[in-house]
Coordinates of C-alpha atoms in Angstrom, one line a residue:
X208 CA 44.3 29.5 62.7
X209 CA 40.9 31.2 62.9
X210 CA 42.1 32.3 58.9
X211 CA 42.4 28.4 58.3
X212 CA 39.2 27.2 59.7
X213 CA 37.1 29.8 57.9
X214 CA 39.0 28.4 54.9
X215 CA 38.3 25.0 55.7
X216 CA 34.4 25.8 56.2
X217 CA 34.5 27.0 52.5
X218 CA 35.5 24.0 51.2
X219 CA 33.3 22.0 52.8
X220 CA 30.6 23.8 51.2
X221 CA 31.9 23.7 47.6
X222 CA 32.1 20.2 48.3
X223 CA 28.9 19.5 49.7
X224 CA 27.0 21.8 46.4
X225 CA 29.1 19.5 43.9
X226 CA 27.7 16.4 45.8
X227 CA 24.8 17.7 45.6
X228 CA 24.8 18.5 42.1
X229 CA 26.7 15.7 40.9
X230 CA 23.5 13.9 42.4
X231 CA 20.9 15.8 40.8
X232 CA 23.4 15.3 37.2
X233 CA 23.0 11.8 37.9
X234 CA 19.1 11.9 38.4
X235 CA 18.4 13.6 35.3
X236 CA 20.9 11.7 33.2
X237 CA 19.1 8.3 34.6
X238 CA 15.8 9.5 33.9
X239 CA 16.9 10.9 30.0
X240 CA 18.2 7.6 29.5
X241 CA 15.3 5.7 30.6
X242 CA 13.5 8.1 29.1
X243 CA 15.3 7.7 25.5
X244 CA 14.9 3.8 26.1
X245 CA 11.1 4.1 26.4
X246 CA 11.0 6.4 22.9
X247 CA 13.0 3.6 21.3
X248 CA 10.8 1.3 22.3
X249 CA 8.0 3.1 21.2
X250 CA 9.5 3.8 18.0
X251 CA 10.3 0.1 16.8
X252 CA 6.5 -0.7 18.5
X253 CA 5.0 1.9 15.8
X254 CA 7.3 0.4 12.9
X255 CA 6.8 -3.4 13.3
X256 CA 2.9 -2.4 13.9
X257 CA 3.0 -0.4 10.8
X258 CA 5.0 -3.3 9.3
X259 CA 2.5 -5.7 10.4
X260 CA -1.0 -4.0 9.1
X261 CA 0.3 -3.2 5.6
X262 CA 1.1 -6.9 5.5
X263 CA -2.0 -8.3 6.9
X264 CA -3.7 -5.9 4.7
X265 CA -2.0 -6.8 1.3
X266 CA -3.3 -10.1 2.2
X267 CA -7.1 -9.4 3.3
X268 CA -6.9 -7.7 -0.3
X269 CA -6.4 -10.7 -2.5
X270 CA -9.1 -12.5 -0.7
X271 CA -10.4 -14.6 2.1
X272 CA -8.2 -17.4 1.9
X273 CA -4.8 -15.0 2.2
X274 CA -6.1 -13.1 5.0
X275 CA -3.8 -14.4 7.3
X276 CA -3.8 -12.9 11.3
X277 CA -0.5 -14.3 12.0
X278 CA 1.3 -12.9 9.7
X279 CA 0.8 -9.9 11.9
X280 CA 3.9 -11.9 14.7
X281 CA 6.4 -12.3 11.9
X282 CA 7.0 -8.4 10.9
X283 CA 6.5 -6.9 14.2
X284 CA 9.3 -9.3 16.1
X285 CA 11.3 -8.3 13.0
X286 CA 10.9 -4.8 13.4
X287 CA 12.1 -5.4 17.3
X288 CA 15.6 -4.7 18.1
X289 CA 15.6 -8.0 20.1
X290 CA 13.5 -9.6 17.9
X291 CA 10.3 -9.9 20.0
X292 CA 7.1 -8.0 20.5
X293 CA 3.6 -8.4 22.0
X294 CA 0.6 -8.5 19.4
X295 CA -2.4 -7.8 21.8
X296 CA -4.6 -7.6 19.0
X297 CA -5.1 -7.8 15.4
X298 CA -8.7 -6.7 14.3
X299 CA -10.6 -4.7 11.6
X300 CA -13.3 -5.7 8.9
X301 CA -12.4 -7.3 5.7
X302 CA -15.7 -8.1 4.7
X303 CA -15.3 -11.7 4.4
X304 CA -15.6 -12.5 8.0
X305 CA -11.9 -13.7 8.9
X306 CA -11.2 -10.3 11.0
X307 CA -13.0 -10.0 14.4
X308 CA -14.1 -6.5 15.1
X309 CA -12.5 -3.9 16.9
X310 CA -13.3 -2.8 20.3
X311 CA -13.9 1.2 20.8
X312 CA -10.9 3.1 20.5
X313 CA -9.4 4.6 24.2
X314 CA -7.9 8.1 22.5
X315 CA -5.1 7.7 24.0
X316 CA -1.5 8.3 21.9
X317 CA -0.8 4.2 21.9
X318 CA -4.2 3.9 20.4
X319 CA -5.9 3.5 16.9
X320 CA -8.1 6.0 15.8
X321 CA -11.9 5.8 16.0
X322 CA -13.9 3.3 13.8
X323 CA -13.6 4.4 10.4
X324 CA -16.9 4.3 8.3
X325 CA -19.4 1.5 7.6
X326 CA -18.3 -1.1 5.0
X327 CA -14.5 0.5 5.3
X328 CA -12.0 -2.3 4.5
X329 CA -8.8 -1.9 7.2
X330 CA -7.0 -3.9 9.8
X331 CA -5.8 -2.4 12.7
X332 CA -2.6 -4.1 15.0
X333 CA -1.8 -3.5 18.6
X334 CA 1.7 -4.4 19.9
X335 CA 3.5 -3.9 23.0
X336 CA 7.0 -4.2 24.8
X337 CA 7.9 -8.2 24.9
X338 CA 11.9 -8.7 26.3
X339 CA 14.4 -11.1 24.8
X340 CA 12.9 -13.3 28.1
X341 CA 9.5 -13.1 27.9
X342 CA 8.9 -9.8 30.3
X343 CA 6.1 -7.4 28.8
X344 CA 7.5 -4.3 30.9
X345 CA 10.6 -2.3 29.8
X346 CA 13.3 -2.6 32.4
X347 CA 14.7 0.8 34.1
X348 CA 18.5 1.1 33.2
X349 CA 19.1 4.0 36.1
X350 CA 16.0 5.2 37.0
X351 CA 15.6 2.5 39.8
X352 CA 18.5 3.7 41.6
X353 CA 17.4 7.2 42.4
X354 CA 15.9 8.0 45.7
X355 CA 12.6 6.2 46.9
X356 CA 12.2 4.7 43.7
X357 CA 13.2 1.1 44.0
X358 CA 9.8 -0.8 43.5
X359 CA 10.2 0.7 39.5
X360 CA 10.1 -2.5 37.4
X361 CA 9.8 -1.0 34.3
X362 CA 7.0 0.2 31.8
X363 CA 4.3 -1.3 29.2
X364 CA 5.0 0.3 26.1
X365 CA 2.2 0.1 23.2
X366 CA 1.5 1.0 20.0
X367 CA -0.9 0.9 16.9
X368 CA -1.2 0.9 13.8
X369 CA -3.9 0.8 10.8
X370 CA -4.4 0.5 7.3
X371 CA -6.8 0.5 4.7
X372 CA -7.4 -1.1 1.2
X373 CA -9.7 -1.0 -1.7
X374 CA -10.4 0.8 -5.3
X375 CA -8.0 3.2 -5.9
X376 CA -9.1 7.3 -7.1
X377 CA -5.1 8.2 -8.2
X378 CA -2.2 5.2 -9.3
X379 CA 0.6 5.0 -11.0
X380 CA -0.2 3.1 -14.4
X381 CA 1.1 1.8 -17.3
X382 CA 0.5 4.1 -20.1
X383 CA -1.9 2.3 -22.2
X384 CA -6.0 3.1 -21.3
X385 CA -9.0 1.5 -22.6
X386 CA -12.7 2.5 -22.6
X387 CA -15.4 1.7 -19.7
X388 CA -17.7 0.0 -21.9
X389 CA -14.6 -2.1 -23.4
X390 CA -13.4 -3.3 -19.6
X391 CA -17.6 -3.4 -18.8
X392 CA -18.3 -6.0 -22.0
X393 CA -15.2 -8.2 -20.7
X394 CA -16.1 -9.0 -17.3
X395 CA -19.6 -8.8 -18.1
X396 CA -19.9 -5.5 -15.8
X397 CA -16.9 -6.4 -13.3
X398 CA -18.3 -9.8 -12.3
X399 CA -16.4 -12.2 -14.7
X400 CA -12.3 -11.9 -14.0
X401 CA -9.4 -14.5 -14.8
X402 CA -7.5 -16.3 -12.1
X403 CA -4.7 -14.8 -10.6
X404 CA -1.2 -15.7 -11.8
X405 CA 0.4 -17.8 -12.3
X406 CA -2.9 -20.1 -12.4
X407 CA -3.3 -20.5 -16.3
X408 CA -6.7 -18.8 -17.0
X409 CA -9.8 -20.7 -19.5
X410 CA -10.4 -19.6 -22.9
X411 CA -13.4 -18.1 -22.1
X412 CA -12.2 -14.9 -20.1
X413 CA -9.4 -14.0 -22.8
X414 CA -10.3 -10.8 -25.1
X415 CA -8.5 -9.1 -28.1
X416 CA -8.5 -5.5 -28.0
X417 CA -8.0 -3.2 -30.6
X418 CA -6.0 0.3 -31.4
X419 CA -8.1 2.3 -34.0
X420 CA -10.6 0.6 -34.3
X421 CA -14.0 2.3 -35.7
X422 CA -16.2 -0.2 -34.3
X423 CA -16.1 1.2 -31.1
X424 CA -18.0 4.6 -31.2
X425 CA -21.0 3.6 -29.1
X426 CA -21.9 1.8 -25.4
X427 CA -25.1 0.5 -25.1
X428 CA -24.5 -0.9 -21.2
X429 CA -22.8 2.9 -20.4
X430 CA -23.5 6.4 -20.5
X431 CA -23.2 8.8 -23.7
X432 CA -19.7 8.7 -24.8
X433 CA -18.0 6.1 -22.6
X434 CA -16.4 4.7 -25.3
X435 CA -14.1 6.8 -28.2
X436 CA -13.0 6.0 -31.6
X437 CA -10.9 3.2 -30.5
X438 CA -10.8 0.3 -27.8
X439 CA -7.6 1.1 -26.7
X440 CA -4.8 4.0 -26.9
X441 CA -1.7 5.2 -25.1
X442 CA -1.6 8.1 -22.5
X443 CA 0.2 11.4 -23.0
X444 CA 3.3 12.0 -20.7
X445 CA 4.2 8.8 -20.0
X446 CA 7.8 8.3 -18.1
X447 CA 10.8 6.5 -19.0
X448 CA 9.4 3.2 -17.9
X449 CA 6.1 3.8 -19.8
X450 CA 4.3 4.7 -16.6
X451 CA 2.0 8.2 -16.0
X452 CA 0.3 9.0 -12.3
X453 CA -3.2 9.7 -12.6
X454 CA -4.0 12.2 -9.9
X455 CA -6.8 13.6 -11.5
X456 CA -10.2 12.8 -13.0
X457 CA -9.1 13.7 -16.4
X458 CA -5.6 12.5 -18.7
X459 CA -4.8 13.4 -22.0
X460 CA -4.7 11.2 -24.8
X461 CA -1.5 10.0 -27.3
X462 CA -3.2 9.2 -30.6
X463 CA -0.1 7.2 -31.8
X464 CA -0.7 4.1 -33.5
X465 CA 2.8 2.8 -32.3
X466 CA 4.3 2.3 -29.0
X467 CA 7.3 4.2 -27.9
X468 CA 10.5 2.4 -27.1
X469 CA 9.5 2.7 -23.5
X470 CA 6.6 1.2 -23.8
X471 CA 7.3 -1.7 -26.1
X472 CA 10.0 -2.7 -23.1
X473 CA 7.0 -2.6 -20.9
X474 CA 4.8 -4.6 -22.9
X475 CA 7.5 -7.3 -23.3
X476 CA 8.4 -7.2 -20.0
X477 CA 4.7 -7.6 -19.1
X478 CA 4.2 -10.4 -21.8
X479 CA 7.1 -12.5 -20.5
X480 CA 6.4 -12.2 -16.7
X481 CA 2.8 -12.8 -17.2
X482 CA 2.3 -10.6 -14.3
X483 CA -0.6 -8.1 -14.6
X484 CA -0.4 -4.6 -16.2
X485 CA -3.2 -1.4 -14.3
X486 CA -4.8 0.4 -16.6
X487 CA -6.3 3.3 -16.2
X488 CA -10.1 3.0 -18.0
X489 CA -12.0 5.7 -19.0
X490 CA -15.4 7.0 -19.0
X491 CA -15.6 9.6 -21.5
X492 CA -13.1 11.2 -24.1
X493 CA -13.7 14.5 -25.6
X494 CA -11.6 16.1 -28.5
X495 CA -9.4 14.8 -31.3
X496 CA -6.1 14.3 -31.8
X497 CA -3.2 15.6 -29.8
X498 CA -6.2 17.5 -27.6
X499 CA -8.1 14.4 -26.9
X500 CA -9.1 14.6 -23.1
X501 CA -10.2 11.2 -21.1
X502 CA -12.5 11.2 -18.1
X503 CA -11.4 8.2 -15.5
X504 CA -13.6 5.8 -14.4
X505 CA -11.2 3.8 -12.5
X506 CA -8.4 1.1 -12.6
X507 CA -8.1 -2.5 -13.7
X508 CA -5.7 -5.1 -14.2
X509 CA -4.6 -6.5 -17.1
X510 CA -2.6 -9.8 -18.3
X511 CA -0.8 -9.5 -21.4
X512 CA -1.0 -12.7 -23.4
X513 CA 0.3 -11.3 -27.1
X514 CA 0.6 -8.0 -28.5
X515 CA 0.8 -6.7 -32.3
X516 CA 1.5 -3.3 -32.7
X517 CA 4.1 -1.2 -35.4
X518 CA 7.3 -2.6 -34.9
X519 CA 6.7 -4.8 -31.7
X520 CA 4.8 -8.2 -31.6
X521 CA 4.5 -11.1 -29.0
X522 CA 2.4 -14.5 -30.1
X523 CA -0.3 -15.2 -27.5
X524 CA 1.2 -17.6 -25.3
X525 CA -2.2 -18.6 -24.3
X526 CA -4.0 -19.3 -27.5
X527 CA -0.6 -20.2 -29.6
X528 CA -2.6 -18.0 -31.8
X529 CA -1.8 -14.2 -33.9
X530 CA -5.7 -13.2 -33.5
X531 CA -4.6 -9.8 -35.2
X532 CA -4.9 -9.7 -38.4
X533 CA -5.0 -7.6 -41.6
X534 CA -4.1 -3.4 -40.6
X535 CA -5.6 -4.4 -36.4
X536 CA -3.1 -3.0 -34.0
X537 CA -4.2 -4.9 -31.0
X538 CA -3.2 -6.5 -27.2
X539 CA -4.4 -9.4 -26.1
X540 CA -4.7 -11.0 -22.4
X541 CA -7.3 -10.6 -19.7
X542 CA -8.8 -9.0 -17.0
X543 CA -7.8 -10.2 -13.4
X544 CA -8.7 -8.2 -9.7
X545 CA -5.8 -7.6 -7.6
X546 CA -3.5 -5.5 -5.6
X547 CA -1.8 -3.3 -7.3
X548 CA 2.2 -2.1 -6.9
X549 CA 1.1 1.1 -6.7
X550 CA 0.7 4.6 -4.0
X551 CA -1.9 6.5 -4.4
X552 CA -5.0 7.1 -2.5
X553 CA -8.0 5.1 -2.1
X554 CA -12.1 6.0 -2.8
X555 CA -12.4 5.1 -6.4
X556 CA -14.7 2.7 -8.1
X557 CA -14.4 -1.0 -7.8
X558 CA -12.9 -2.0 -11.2
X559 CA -10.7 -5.0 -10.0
X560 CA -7.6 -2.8 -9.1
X561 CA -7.1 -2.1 -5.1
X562 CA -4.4 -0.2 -3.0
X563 CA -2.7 -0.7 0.6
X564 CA -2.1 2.3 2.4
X565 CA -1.9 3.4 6.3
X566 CA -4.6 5.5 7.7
X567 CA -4.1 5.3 11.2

């Protein structure tokens, strides 16, 4: 008998340390849940923010009238899983007045960062946790139950996001450049630019540029050598879709007269969507021939109206006009700002062309 209660007594223990444990498996498994609940919120905070600041960026970039606060609601519900969030704030500078400024950055991880420089163009958006019924706390799923915790409602989750737009220093372009004194007597030094389309642009803003030319070996409104033997040429090491990423300040030259196959598609597919084409302009060009070198000033957009080159031609479908005439090789169309389609990194000169990218 005294054999059987001493067995007894074991049990009881065994059974009392799997209690036990089963209760601390069941604390740490509600707390890893809510845990993992919180992250996911976090997560799908940070994407609809992000979401949110490239869009309300993209439109600060094309002006005043598209800089639009709200649209900062519609992409970071969308980015919810159930479809709602909180945005606390939507702030920034875009110099035109429509964004109110930011308030000093807290630090903290759910934060933006720090103010970026004087005259910096960027929107920052704050969101936070917004339920299916309107509660801005997170609900516990477990971690109310457990021991001397039952006043839990829930946590604030919040998150931020920033980005930033203007000129462009590296872009993916069409490869097709033209000289800074060329883009500079266009837009009479960057302050004369056609509408954007698909408004029809006046008379008075199109130009005719030329491959080949000789005409063009000097620039009176630029520095020594800003403009080469030639208002416009195509860029070595383009890619099958007639594009080349300029990462650097210099890109070699192609001193073809005709286009390749690639870039013919390009050009018609530019001429018939009437969409802009970025070009990459330079600055300077040393060396002849296949060791011709360009220096980059910058980027700027370009509508193509009409082109005439060896074995491709469009007529300009804003004149009705061929204005090429005789041996010319030549495009046709007009300078427009804009944002372009484009990664890359920003801090270049202002030559119409901008980029959106995150920074914070």
């Amino acid at each position: 008998m005294r054999r059987l209660k001493g067995d007894d007594r074991g049990a009881l223990g065994v059974l009392i340390g799997i209690l036990l444990g089963f209760g601390m498996l069941l604390g740490m498994g509600a707390i890893v849940i809510d845990v993992g609940f919180i992250y996911q919120e976090r997560a799908e905070l940070q994407n609809g923010a992000d979401a949110a600041a490239l869009a309300v960026a993209r439109g600060c970039a094309a002006g005043a009238s598209t800089c639009l606060v709200n649209k900062a609601n519609y992409y970071a519900n969308h980015n919810a899983k159930d479809g709602v969030s909180t945005v606390d704030e939507v702030c920034g500078f875009d110099g035109n007045g429509v964004l109110p400024s930011c308030s000093a950055s807290s630090g903290t991880i759910t934060d933006c960062p720090a103010k970026p420089s004087s005259g910096t163009t960027y929107v920052d958006v704050h969101t936070s946790t917004q339920t299916a019924g309107g509660d801005t706390l997170l609900p516990p799923a477990f971690a109310r139950t457990l021991a001397g915790n039952d006043a839990y409602e829930g946590t604030r989750v919040a998150a931020c996001a920033r980005a930033a737009w203007g000129p462009p220093k590296t872009a993916t372009t069409i490869a097709l450049t033209i000289s800074w004194c060329e883009w500079s007597t266009a837009t009479s030094g960057g302050t004369v630019y056609g509408p954007t389309p698909p408004t029809t642009p006046p008379l008075s803003v199109h130009q005719v540029l030329k491959l080949h030319t000789t005409s063009g070996t000097g620039c009176p409104s630029g520095p020594a050598g800003s403009d080469g033997p030639g208002e416009f040429g195509w860029v070595d090491g383009a890619g099958s879709d007639c594009s080349v990423l300029i990462d650097n300040n210099t890109y070699s030259a192609d001193t073809g007269a005709s286009a390749g196959k690639d870039c013919k598609a390009a050009l018609a597919s530019a001429w018939s969507s009437r969409q802009p084409v970025w070009l990459p302009i330079y600055t300077n060009v040393t060396g002849t021939g296949t060791g011709g070198t360009y220096t980059l000033a910058g980027f700027a957009g370009f509508v193509v109206t009409g082109y005439w080159l060896p074995g491709a031609s469009q007529k300009d479908w804003l004149t009705g006009k061929n204005e090429c005439t005789g041996s010319d090789k030549c495009v046709a169309g007009y300078f427009v700002q804009g944002l372009m389609p484009s990664t890359g990194t920003i801090g270049g000169p202002d030559l119409g062309a901008r980029i959106v990218q995150l920074t914070g």
